[in-house]
PDB file of C-alpha atoms in Angstrom:
ATOM      1  CA  UNK A   9     -18.820 -12.110  -1.355  1.00 65.00           C
ATOM      2  CA  UNK A  10     -17.364  -8.643  -0.837  1.00 73.00           C
ATOM      3  CA  UNK A  11     -18.231  -6.862   2.395  1.00 79.00           C
ATOM      4  CA  UNK A  12     -18.473  -3.079   2.422  1.00 83.00           C
ATOM      5  CA  UNK A  13     -18.545  -0.710   5.352  1.00 88.00           C
ATOM      6  CA  UNK A  14     -21.326   1.887   4.994  1.00 89.00           C
ATOM      7  CA  UNK A  15     -21.870   4.864   7.279  1.00 91.00           C
ATOM      8  CA  UNK A  16     -24.428   7.674   7.342  1.00 90.00           C
ATOM      9  CA  UNK A  17     -23.473  10.598   9.577  1.00 92.00           C
ATOM     10  CA  UNK A  18     -25.909  13.346  10.540  1.00 89.00           C
ATOM     11  CA  UNK A  19     -24.217  16.476  11.883  1.00 88.00           C
ATOM     12  CA  UNK A  20     -27.002  18.487  13.501  1.00 85.00           C
ATOM     13  CA  UNK A  21     -24.718  21.374  14.440  1.00 85.00           C
ATOM     14  CA  UNK A  22     -23.858  22.019  10.781  1.00 86.00           C
ATOM     15  CA  UNK A  23     -27.111  20.687   9.244  1.00 87.00           C
ATOM     16  CA  UNK A  24     -25.408  18.245   6.889  1.00 91.00           C
ATOM     17  CA  UNK A  25     -25.561  14.525   6.190  1.00 92.00           C
ATOM     18  CA  UNK A  26     -22.484  12.597   5.010  1.00 93.00           C
ATOM     19  CA  UNK A  27     -22.392   9.179   3.380  1.00 93.00           C
ATOM     20  CA  UNK A  28     -19.244   7.002   3.556  1.00 90.00           C
ATOM     21  CA  UNK A  29     -18.371   3.767   1.789  1.00 88.00           C
ATOM     22  CA  UNK A  30     -15.322   1.905   3.095  1.00 85.00           C
ATOM     23  CA  UNK A  31     -14.340   4.957   5.145  1.00 85.00           C
ATOM     24  CA  UNK A  32     -14.267   7.215   2.070  1.00 83.00           C
ATOM     25  CA  UNK A  33     -16.599  10.206   1.859  1.00 84.00           C
ATOM     26  CA  UNK A  34     -18.865   9.605  -1.137  1.00 87.00           C
ATOM     27  CA  UNK A  35     -21.504  12.346  -0.795  1.00 91.00           C
ATOM     28  CA  UNK A  36     -22.504  15.309   1.361  1.00 92.00           C
ATOM     29  CA  UNK A  37     -25.961  16.884   1.439  1.00 92.00           C
ATOM     30  CA  UNK A  38     -27.397  19.844   3.364  1.00 92.00           C
ATOM     31  CA  UNK A  39     -30.431  19.344   5.614  1.00 88.00           C
ATOM     32  CA  UNK A  40     -32.887  22.242   5.685  1.00 82.00           C
ATOM     33  CA  UNK A  41     -34.971  20.940   8.608  1.00 77.00           C
ATOM     34  CA  UNK A  42     -33.687  19.087  11.689  1.00 74.00           C
ATOM     35  CA  UNK A  43     -34.129  15.330  11.524  1.00 73.00           C
ATOM     36  CA  UNK A  44     -36.450  13.775  14.084  1.00 68.00           C
ATOM     37  CA  UNK A  45     -34.857  11.973  17.048  1.00 68.00           C
ATOM     38  CA  UNK A  46     -34.302   8.259  16.502  1.00 63.00           C
ATOM     39  CA  UNK A  47     -36.849   7.394  19.219  1.00 66.00           C
ATOM     40  CA  UNK A  48     -39.622   9.413  17.577  1.00 67.00           C
ATOM     41  CA  UNK A  49     -40.622   6.722  15.093  1.00 69.00           C
ATOM     42  CA  UNK A  50     -39.682   3.438  13.430  1.00 70.00           C
ATOM     43  CA  UNK A  51     -36.062   2.940  12.446  1.00 72.00           C
ATOM     44  CA  UNK A  52     -35.474   0.616   9.495  1.00 75.00           C
ATOM     45  CA  UNK A  53     -32.210  -0.663   8.043  1.00 76.00           C
ATOM     46  CA  UNK A  54     -32.175  -2.219   4.600  1.00 73.00           C
ATOM     47  CA  UNK A  55     -35.847  -1.742   3.750  1.00 70.00           C
ATOM     48  CA  UNK A  56     -38.880   0.524   3.941  1.00 71.00           C
ATOM     49  CA  UNK A  57     -42.405   0.286   5.404  1.00 70.00           C
ATOM     50  CA  UNK A  58     -44.591  -2.042   3.310  1.00 72.00           C
ATOM     51  CA  UNK A  59     -41.849  -2.163   0.659  1.00 70.00           C
ATOM     52  CA  UNK A  60     -39.104  -4.406  -0.543  1.00 71.00           C
ATOM     53  CA  UNK A  61     -36.293  -5.404   1.736  1.00 71.00           C
ATOM     54  CA  UNK A  62     -32.583  -5.567   1.119  1.00 73.00           C
ATOM     55  CA  UNK A  63     -31.161  -7.997  -1.415  1.00 73.00           C
ATOM     56  CA  UNK A  64     -28.032  -8.864   0.501  1.00 78.00           C
ATOM     57  CA  UNK A  65     -26.748  -9.223   4.037  1.00 82.00           C
ATOM     58  CA  UNK A  66     -26.181  -6.745   6.883  1.00 84.00           C
ATOM     59  CA  UNK A  67     -24.007  -7.421   9.888  1.00 83.00           C
ATOM     60  CA  UNK A  68     -22.575  -5.507  12.861  1.00 83.00           C
ATOM     61  CA  UNK A  69     -24.832  -2.460  12.929  1.00 86.00           C
ATOM     62  CA  UNK A  70     -23.806   0.388  15.242  1.00 86.00           C
ATOM     63  CA  UNK A  71     -25.746   3.471  16.269  1.00 86.00           C
ATOM     64  CA  UNK A  72     -24.039   6.469  17.829  1.00 86.00           C
ATOM     65  CA  UNK A  73     -25.511   9.574  19.442  1.00 83.00           C
ATOM     66  CA  UNK A  74     -22.607  11.693  18.154  1.00 85.00           C
ATOM     67  CA  UNK A  75     -21.425  12.404  14.604  1.00 87.00           C
ATOM     68  CA  UNK A  76     -18.307  10.268  14.125  1.00 89.00           C
ATOM     69  CA  UNK A  77     -15.269  10.766  11.929  1.00 86.00           C
ATOM     70  CA  UNK A  78     -14.219   7.865   9.663  1.00 85.00           C
ATOM     71  CA  UNK A  79     -11.291   6.887  11.881  1.00 82.00           C
ATOM     72  CA  UNK A  80     -13.795   6.315  14.720  1.00 85.00           C
ATOM     73  CA  UNK A  81     -15.935   3.841  12.754  1.00 85.00           C
ATOM     74  CA  UNK A  82     -16.027   0.167  13.712  1.00 78.00           C
ATOM     75  CA  UNK A  83     -13.823  -2.256  11.776  1.00 77.00           C
ATOM     76  CA  UNK A  84     -14.457  -5.907  10.986  1.00 70.00           C
ATOM     77  CA  UNK A  85     -10.959  -7.311  11.433  1.00 69.00           C
ATOM     78  CA  UNK A  86      -9.588 -10.683  12.544  1.00 67.00           C
ATOM     79  CA  UNK A  87      -7.242  -9.071  15.076  1.00 68.00           C
ATOM     80  CA  UNK A  88      -7.720  -7.085  18.254  1.00 69.00           C
ATOM     81  CA  UNK A  89      -7.377  -3.373  17.458  1.00 70.00           C
ATOM     82  CA  UNK A  90      -8.688  -1.837  20.683  1.00 70.00           C
ATOM     83  CA  UNK A  91      -5.424   0.020  21.269  1.00 73.00           C
ATOM     84  CA  UNK A  92      -4.807   0.881  17.618  1.00 77.00           C
ATOM     85  CA  UNK A  93      -5.404   4.356  16.241  1.00 79.00           C
ATOM     86  CA  UNK A  94      -6.565   4.923  12.684  1.00 81.00           C
ATOM     87  CA  UNK A  95      -6.679   8.699  13.037  1.00 77.00           C
ATOM     88  CA  UNK A  96      -4.841  10.457  10.183  1.00 72.00           C
ATOM     89  CA  UNK A  97      -1.974  12.792  10.955  1.00 71.00           C
ATOM     90  CA  UNK A  98      -2.910  16.422  11.489  1.00 68.00           C
ATOM     91  CA  UNK A  99      -0.540  17.412   8.661  1.00 70.00           C
ATOM     92  CA  UNK A 100      -0.501  14.608   6.063  1.00 73.00           C
ATOM     93  CA  UNK A 101       2.281  14.603   3.495  1.00 76.00           C
ATOM     94  CA  UNK A 102      -0.293  14.747   0.689  1.00 81.00           C
ATOM     95  CA  UNK A 103      -3.044  17.328   0.127  1.00 80.00           C
ATOM     96  CA  UNK A 104      -6.323  16.103   1.587  1.00 74.00           C
ATOM     97  CA  UNK A 105      -8.182  16.686  -1.682  1.00 76.00           C
ATOM     98  CA  UNK A 106      -5.664  14.848  -3.881  1.00 81.00           C
ATOM     99  CA  UNK A 107      -7.650  11.612  -3.832  1.00 80.00           C
ATOM    100  CA  UNK A 108      -5.136   9.333  -2.121  1.00 91.00           C
ATOM    101  CA  UNK A 109      -6.153   6.169  -0.263  1.00 92.00           C
ATOM    102  CA  UNK A 110      -4.970   6.061   3.361  1.00 93.00           C
ATOM    103  CA  UNK A 111      -3.815   2.492   4.155  1.00 94.00           C
ATOM    104  CA  UNK A 112      -4.694   2.934   7.838  1.00 92.00           C
ATOM    105  CA  UNK A 113      -8.026   4.671   7.437  1.00 89.00           C
ATOM    106  CA  UNK A 114      -9.422   2.639   4.520  1.00 89.00           C
ATOM    107  CA  UNK A 115      -7.866  -0.785   5.053  1.00 91.00           C
ATOM    108  CA  UNK A 116      -7.138  -0.940   8.767  1.00 89.00           C
ATOM    109  CA  UNK A 117      -3.350  -1.228   8.688  1.00 93.00           C
ATOM    110  CA  UNK A 118      -2.005  -0.358  12.145  1.00 92.00           C
ATOM    111  CA  UNK A 119       1.647   0.517  11.557  1.00 94.00           C
ATOM    112  CA  UNK A 120       2.731  -0.025  15.168  1.00 92.00           C
ATOM    113  CA  UNK A 121       5.616  -2.399  14.413  1.00 94.00           C
ATOM    114  CA  UNK A 122       3.865  -5.201  16.317  1.00 92.00           C
ATOM    115  CA  UNK A 123       0.633  -5.959  14.437  1.00 92.00           C
ATOM    116  CA  UNK A 124       0.959  -7.979  11.228  1.00 94.00           C
ATOM    117  CA  UNK A 125      -0.372  -5.671   8.486  1.00 95.00           C
ATOM    118  CA  UNK A 126       0.108  -8.122   5.602  1.00 96.00           C
ATOM    119  CA  UNK A 127      -3.598  -8.715   4.908  1.00 94.00           C
ATOM    120  CA  UNK A 128      -4.453  -5.000   4.952  1.00 93.00           C
ATOM    121  CA  UNK A 129      -1.611  -4.156   2.549  1.00 97.00           C
ATOM    122  CA  UNK A 130      -2.384  -7.012   0.155  1.00 97.00           C
ATOM    123  CA  UNK A 131      -6.056  -6.052   0.050  1.00 93.00           C
ATOM    124  CA  UNK A 132      -5.196  -2.415  -0.644  1.00 95.00           C
ATOM    125  CA  UNK A 133      -2.858  -3.354  -3.498  1.00 97.00           C
ATOM    126  CA  UNK A 134      -5.417  -5.742  -4.988  1.00 95.00           C
ATOM    127  CA  UNK A 135      -8.309  -3.269  -4.899  1.00 93.00           C
ATOM    128  CA  UNK A 136      -6.448  -0.084  -5.859  1.00 95.00           C
ATOM    129  CA  UNK A 137      -4.097  -1.217  -8.645  1.00 96.00           C
ATOM    130  CA  UNK A 138      -4.930  -1.558 -12.342  1.00 95.00           C
ATOM    131  CA  UNK A 139      -8.028   0.666 -12.169  1.00 92.00           C
ATOM    132  CA  UNK A 140      -7.356   2.581 -15.386  1.00 91.00           C
ATOM    133  CA  UNK A 141      -9.398   4.158 -16.965  1.00 88.00           C
ATOM    134  CA  UNK A 142     -11.757   4.633 -13.992  1.00 87.00           C
ATOM    135  CA  UNK A 143      -9.054   5.700 -11.541  1.00 88.00           C
ATOM    136  CA  UNK A 144      -5.327   5.944 -10.925  1.00 92.00           C
ATOM    137  CA  UNK A 145      -4.810   5.469  -7.207  1.00 93.00           C
ATOM    138  CA  UNK A 146      -2.151   6.502  -4.722  1.00 95.00           C
ATOM    139  CA  UNK A 147      -1.928   4.239  -1.659  1.00 96.00           C
ATOM    140  CA  UNK A 148      -0.545   6.380   1.154  1.00 96.00           C
ATOM    141  CA  UNK A 149       1.315   4.919   4.136  1.00 96.00           C
ATOM    142  CA  UNK A 150       1.293   7.427   7.018  1.00 93.00           C
ATOM    143  CA  UNK A 151       4.239   7.437   9.388  1.00 94.00           C
ATOM    144  CA  UNK A 152       4.669   4.111  11.183  1.00 94.00           C
ATOM    145  CA  UNK A 153       6.318   0.689  10.996  1.00 97.00           C
ATOM    146  CA  UNK A 154       4.208  -1.780   9.014  1.00 97.00           C
ATOM    147  CA  UNK A 155       5.071  -5.388   9.833  1.00 97.00           C
ATOM    148  CA  UNK A 156       4.622  -7.999   7.068  1.00 97.00           C
ATOM    149  CA  UNK A 157       5.111 -11.770   6.881  1.00 96.00           C
ATOM    150  CA  UNK A 158       4.465 -12.440   3.165  1.00 96.00           C
ATOM    151  CA  UNK A 159       5.231 -10.869  -0.196  1.00 97.00           C
ATOM    152  CA  UNK A 160       2.928  -7.942  -1.001  1.00 98.00           C
ATOM    153  CA  UNK A 161       2.364  -7.353  -4.716  1.00 97.00           C
ATOM    154  CA  UNK A 162       0.505  -4.894  -6.881  1.00 97.00           C
ATOM    155  CA  UNK A 163       0.223  -5.124 -10.662  1.00 95.00           C
ATOM    156  CA  UNK A 164       0.248  -1.749 -12.472  1.00 96.00           C
ATOM    157  CA  UNK A 165      -1.188   1.767 -12.572  1.00 97.00           C
ATOM    158  CA  UNK A 166      -0.521   2.472  -8.910  1.00 97.00           C
ATOM    159  CA  UNK A 167       1.569   4.864  -6.821  1.00 97.00           C
ATOM    160  CA  UNK A 168       2.673   3.756  -3.350  1.00 98.00           C
ATOM    161  CA  UNK A 169       3.930   6.554  -1.130  1.00 96.00           C
ATOM    162  CA  UNK A 170       5.032   7.085   2.464  1.00 96.00           C
ATOM    163  CA  UNK A 171       6.062  10.040   4.598  1.00 94.00           C
ATOM    164  CA  UNK A 172       9.824   9.593   4.258  1.00 95.00           C
ATOM    165  CA  UNK A 173      12.468   6.929   4.764  1.00 97.00           C
ATOM    166  CA  UNK A 174      12.786   7.743   8.471  1.00 96.00           C
ATOM    167  CA  UNK A 175       9.032   7.821   9.143  1.00 94.00           C
ATOM    168  CA  UNK A 176       7.360   5.125   7.006  1.00 97.00           C
ATOM    169  CA  UNK A 177       8.979   1.686   7.298  1.00 98.00           C
ATOM    170  CA  UNK A 178       7.834  -1.619   5.797  1.00 98.00           C
ATOM    171  CA  UNK A 179       9.489  -4.319   7.901  1.00 98.00           C
ATOM    172  CA  UNK A 180       9.630  -8.070   7.339  1.00 98.00           C
ATOM    173  CA  UNK A 181       9.224 -10.203  10.451  1.00 97.00           C
ATOM    174  CA  UNK A 182      12.422 -11.757  11.769  1.00 97.00           C
ATOM    175  CA  UNK A 183      13.061 -15.401  10.818  1.00 95.00           C
ATOM    176  CA  UNK A 184       9.977 -15.519   8.607  1.00 94.00           C
ATOM    177  CA  UNK A 185       9.515 -19.111   7.310  1.00 90.00           C
ATOM    178  CA  UNK A 186       8.710 -18.033   3.756  1.00 89.00           C
ATOM    179  CA  UNK A 187      12.006 -16.118   3.538  1.00 93.00           C
ATOM    180  CA  UNK A 188      14.314 -18.772   4.952  1.00 84.00           C
ATOM    181  CA  UNK A 189      15.456 -20.668   1.850  1.00 84.00           C
ATOM    182  CA  UNK A 190      18.465 -19.027   0.120  1.00 77.00           C
ATOM    183  CA  UNK A 191      17.727 -21.046  -3.035  1.00 83.00           C
ATOM    184  CA  UNK A 192      14.265 -19.496  -3.446  1.00 90.00           C
ATOM    185  CA  UNK A 193      14.586 -15.686  -3.370  1.00 93.00           C
ATOM    186  CA  UNK A 194      11.423 -13.867  -2.383  1.00 95.00           C
ATOM    187  CA  UNK A 195      10.672 -10.127  -2.347  1.00 97.00           C
ATOM    188  CA  UNK A 196       8.951  -8.158   0.406  1.00 98.00           C
ATOM    189  CA  UNK A 197       7.356  -5.685  -2.048  1.00 98.00           C
ATOM    190  CA  UNK A 198       6.668  -6.611  -5.672  1.00 97.00           C
ATOM    191  CA  UNK A 199       5.495  -4.230  -8.372  1.00 97.00           C
ATOM    192  CA  UNK A 200       4.707  -6.266 -11.479  1.00 95.00           C
ATOM    193  CA  UNK A 201       1.890  -7.349 -13.762  1.00 94.00           C
ATOM    194  CA  UNK A 202       3.932 -10.314 -15.016  1.00 90.00           C
ATOM    195  CA  UNK A 203       2.101 -13.629 -14.596  1.00 81.00           C
ATOM    196  CA  UNK A 204       4.976 -15.996 -15.260  1.00 78.00           C
ATOM    197  CA  UNK A 205       4.506 -16.406 -19.011  1.00 71.00           C
ATOM    198  CA  UNK A 206       6.960 -15.916 -21.863  1.00 67.00           C
ATOM    199  CA  UNK A 207       7.509 -12.241 -21.113  1.00 68.00           C
ATOM    200  CA  UNK A 208       5.756  -9.073 -20.126  1.00 75.00           C
ATOM    201  CA  UNK A 209       5.890  -5.389 -20.924  1.00 81.00           C
ATOM    202  CA  UNK A 210       2.519  -4.482 -19.407  1.00 90.00           C
ATOM    203  CA  UNK A 211       3.537  -3.323 -15.913  1.00 94.00           C
ATOM    204  CA  UNK A 212       2.754   0.272 -16.795  1.00 94.00           C
ATOM    205  CA  UNK A 213       3.134   3.204 -14.438  1.00 95.00           C
ATOM    206  CA  UNK A 214       4.281   1.694 -11.168  1.00 97.00           C
ATOM    207  CA  UNK A 215       5.610   4.191  -8.627  1.00 98.00           C
ATOM    208  CA  UNK A 216       7.139   3.849  -5.160  1.00 98.00           C
ATOM    209  CA  UNK A 217       8.447   6.738  -3.080  1.00 97.00           C
ATOM    210  CA  UNK A 218       9.264   8.142   0.345  1.00 97.00           C
ATOM    211  CA  UNK A 219       9.546   5.043   2.502  1.00 98.00           C
ATOM    212  CA  UNK A 220      11.955   2.394   3.773  1.00 98.00           C
ATOM    213  CA  UNK A 221      11.868  -1.385   3.299  1.00 98.00           C
ATOM    214  CA  UNK A 222      13.622  -3.444   5.997  1.00 98.00           C
ATOM    215  CA  UNK A 223      14.034  -7.188   5.422  1.00 98.00           C
ATOM    216  CA  UNK A 224      14.541  -7.900   9.129  1.00 97.00           C
ATOM    217  CA  UNK A 225      16.857 -10.485  10.686  1.00 96.00           C
ATOM    218  CA  UNK A 226      17.257 -14.138   9.744  1.00 95.00           C
ATOM    219  CA  UNK A 227      15.700 -13.942   6.268  1.00 95.00           C
ATOM    220  CA  UNK A 228      18.548 -15.133   4.005  1.00 93.00           C
ATOM    221  CA  UNK A 229      16.550 -15.239   0.758  1.00 94.00           C
ATOM    222  CA  UNK A 230      14.826 -11.887   1.159  1.00 97.00           C
ATOM    223  CA  UNK A 231      14.719  -9.292  -1.616  1.00 97.00           C
ATOM    224  CA  UNK A 232      13.722  -5.827  -0.496  1.00 98.00           C
ATOM    225  CA  UNK A 233      11.940  -4.636  -3.650  1.00 98.00           C
ATOM    226  CA  UNK A 234      11.292  -6.442  -6.916  1.00 97.00           C
ATOM    227  CA  UNK A 235      10.386  -3.641  -9.288  1.00 97.00           C
ATOM    228  CA  UNK A 236       8.917  -3.954 -12.750  1.00 95.00           C
ATOM    229  CA  UNK A 237       7.636  -0.949 -14.682  1.00 94.00           C
ATOM    230  CA  UNK A 238       7.085  -0.380 -18.369  1.00 93.00           C
ATOM    231  CA  UNK A 239       6.687   2.811 -20.404  1.00 92.00           C
ATOM    232  CA  UNK A 240       6.757   4.917 -17.222  1.00 93.00           C
ATOM    233  CA  UNK A 241       7.684   4.144 -13.638  1.00 96.00           C
ATOM    234  CA  UNK A 242       9.791   5.411 -10.771  1.00 97.00           C
ATOM    235  CA  UNK A 243      11.395   4.488  -7.450  1.00 98.00           C
ATOM    236  CA  UNK A 244      12.341   7.679  -5.617  1.00 98.00           C
ATOM    237  CA  UNK A 245      13.482   8.601  -2.108  1.00 98.00           C
ATOM    238  CA  UNK A 246      13.589   4.994  -0.914  1.00 98.00           C
ATOM    239  CA  UNK A 247      15.817   3.185   1.601  1.00 98.00           C
ATOM    240  CA  UNK A 248      16.173  -0.603   1.309  1.00 98.00           C
ATOM    241  CA  UNK A 249      18.105  -2.301   4.093  1.00 98.00           C
ATOM    242  CA  UNK A 250      18.806  -5.729   5.536  1.00 97.00           C
ATOM    243  CA  UNK A 251      18.466  -5.897   9.288  1.00 94.00           C
ATOM    244  CA  UNK A 252      21.418  -8.291   9.600  1.00 95.00           C
ATOM    245  CA  UNK A 253      23.294  -7.450   6.398  1.00 94.00           C
ATOM    246  CA  UNK A 254      22.241 -10.663   4.637  1.00 93.00           C
ATOM    247  CA  UNK A 255      19.556 -11.414   2.072  1.00 94.00           C
ATOM    248  CA  UNK A 256      19.522 -11.921  -1.689  1.00 96.00           C
ATOM    249  CA  UNK A 257      19.237  -8.391  -3.073  1.00 97.00           C
ATOM    250  CA  UNK A 258      18.020  -4.923  -2.243  1.00 98.00           C
ATOM    251  CA  UNK A 259      16.516  -3.893  -5.586  1.00 98.00           C
ATOM    252  CA  UNK A 260      15.705  -6.607  -8.116  1.00 97.00           C
ATOM    253  CA  UNK A 261      14.834  -6.281 -11.822  1.00 95.00           C
ATOM    254  CA  UNK A 262      14.662  -9.984 -12.691  1.00 92.00           C
ATOM    255  CA  UNK A 263      11.163  -9.969 -14.179  1.00 91.00           C
ATOM    256  CA  UNK A 264      11.073  -9.888 -17.992  1.00 90.00           C
ATOM    257  CA  UNK A 265      11.458  -6.652 -19.947  1.00 90.00           C
ATOM    258  CA  UNK A 266      11.889  -4.041 -17.192  1.00 90.00           C
ATOM    259  CA  UNK A 267      11.748  -0.327 -17.988  1.00 89.00           C
ATOM    260  CA  UNK A 268      11.949   2.340 -19.083  1.00 92.00           C
ATOM    261  CA  UNK A 269      11.920   3.594 -15.490  1.00 95.00           C
ATOM    262  CA  UNK A 270      13.766   6.014 -13.218  1.00 97.00           C
ATOM    263  CA  UNK A 271      15.333   5.145  -9.841  1.00 98.00           C
ATOM    264  CA  UNK A 272      16.453   8.226  -7.953  1.00 98.00           C
ATOM    265  CA  UNK A 273      17.713   8.913  -4.431  1.00 98.00           C
ATOM    266  CA  UNK A 274      17.864   5.244  -3.441  1.00 98.00           C
ATOM    267  CA  UNK A 275      20.086   3.855  -0.671  1.00 98.00           C
ATOM    268  CA  UNK A 276      20.648   0.115  -0.280  1.00 98.00           C
ATOM    269  CA  UNK A 277      22.294  -1.320   2.839  1.00 98.00           C
ATOM    270  CA  UNK A 278      23.516  -4.926   3.086  1.00 97.00           C
ATOM    271  CA  UNK A 279      22.442  -7.970   1.004  1.00 97.00           C
ATOM    272  CA  UNK A 280      24.583 -10.157  -1.224  1.00 96.00           C
ATOM    273  CA  UNK A 281      23.855  -7.887  -4.187  1.00 97.00           C
ATOM    274  CA  UNK A 282      22.634  -4.313  -4.052  1.00 98.00           C
ATOM    275  CA  UNK A 283      20.932  -4.116  -7.468  1.00 98.00           C
ATOM    276  CA  UNK A 284      20.255  -7.097  -9.763  1.00 96.00           C
ATOM    277  CA  UNK A 285      19.318  -6.568 -13.419  1.00 95.00           C
ATOM    278  CA  UNK A 286      18.491  -9.176 -16.060  1.00 90.00           C
ATOM    279  CA  UNK A 287      17.126  -8.965 -19.647  1.00 88.00           C
ATOM    280  CA  UNK A 288      18.319  -6.636 -22.381  1.00 86.00           C
ATOM    281  CA  UNK A 289      15.042  -4.719 -22.689  1.00 85.00           C
ATOM    282  CA  UNK A 290      14.334  -2.000 -21.694  1.00 88.00           C
ATOM    283  CA  UNK A 291      16.604   0.792 -20.405  1.00 88.00           C
ATOM    284  CA  UNK A 292      16.875   1.563 -16.693  1.00 95.00           C
ATOM    285  CA  UNK A 293      17.987   4.962 -15.384  1.00 96.00           C
ATOM    286  CA  UNK A 294      19.643   5.496 -11.987  1.00 97.00           C
ATOM    287  CA  UNK A 295      20.520   8.756 -10.236  1.00 98.00           C
ATOM    288  CA  UNK A 296      21.905   9.420  -6.750  1.00 98.00           C
ATOM    289  CA  UNK A 297      22.360   5.765  -5.735  1.00 98.00           C
ATOM    290  CA  UNK A 298      24.106   4.722  -2.509  1.00 98.00           C
ATOM    291  CA  UNK A 299      25.296   1.124  -2.114  1.00 98.00           C
ATOM    292  CA  UNK A 300      26.648   0.086   1.300  1.00 98.00           C
ATOM    293  CA  UNK A 301      27.785  -3.246   2.738  1.00 97.00           C
ATOM    294  CA  UNK A 302      27.051  -5.662  -0.111  1.00 97.00           C
ATOM    295  CA  UNK A 303      28.698  -9.098   0.245  1.00 96.00           C
ATOM    296  CA  UNK A 304      29.237  -9.902  -3.468  1.00 97.00           C
ATOM    297  CA  UNK A 305      28.363  -6.988  -5.766  1.00 97.00           C
ATOM    298  CA  UNK A 306      26.968  -3.488  -5.678  1.00 97.00           C
ATOM    299  CA  UNK A 307      25.344  -3.874  -9.102  1.00 97.00           C
ATOM    300  CA  UNK A 308      25.012  -7.084 -11.106  1.00 97.00           C
ATOM    301  CA  UNK A 309      23.880  -6.419 -14.665  1.00 95.00           C
ATOM    302  CA  UNK A 310      23.297  -9.123 -17.251  1.00 93.00           C
ATOM    303  CA  UNK A 311      22.579  -7.508 -20.593  1.00 89.00           C
ATOM    304  CA  UNK A 312      20.642  -4.291 -19.907  1.00 90.00           C
ATOM    305  CA  UNK A 313      21.678  -0.755 -20.871  1.00 91.00           C
ATOM    306  CA  UNK A 314      22.022   1.089 -17.576  1.00 94.00           C
ATOM    307  CA  UNK A 315      22.215   4.860 -17.466  1.00 95.00           C
ATOM    308  CA  UNK A 316      23.802   5.877 -14.151  1.00 96.00           C
ATOM    309  CA  UNK A 317      24.622   9.296 -12.739  1.00 97.00           C
ATOM    310  CA  UNK A 318      26.126   9.908  -9.282  1.00 97.00           C
ATOM    311  CA  UNK A 319      26.608   6.540  -7.631  1.00 96.00           C
TER     312      UNK A 319
END
């Protein structure tokens, strides 16, 4: 069963009605005559007088006397969010009409550095990736620190974007049990459509930009980003750092048949290895790469053709 959040907003001052589904504006319609007050007649939800009812379930209905904005809507979440704000920034990094999906507004991520946002991020990646040909989505992370405790993976045909490496930070919890075994490397963010078979070249058009990934403290098998893109893909303006200098790798290309893809303006701090590359197909391109504080190697390449400029 998939639950959806539906909202109908009547703005009497502007004579318009707006319909939202999962906090996204779906339709707007003008109202020529004022609607009657709610106490002037019967009020029905999910049916009509002497007609059929709703084929489904309704829960947690809220009525408000004022027209609300989406960030003011109720949220069905397993955690207490009374002090959390889902209000978008006054000046978002992306144009409002560009069709991006706001991770805070749509999926309830908090980004306060305290609340575990793993479930919100995983749901966003699951629902927004691989939507071609109906949609190509951009999941937007407004400024904040998003705490995670598990690997978060999307498959293909998705752009993930923040507000800059000093404003949008994905941070792994310290001493996270799943990231404590050095013999079983695990990535914080994974972009790949590979399902563990013989090989894969179907992770088309994965993009990540304008954010930082921090693997926290006491996570010795952590990988910052495991990236896998085919045909087209890009990692740009990204900082990947280890909170204590340890961890397996910053940027990992160990999934079969990576590339072609571009990796530009990337800084990696700490880890045993800065960049790990396996497989001879396909080419990977790097530009403006900074590697700082690696314990064993800046770049470890086993068989690929790397094109590197300014490292």
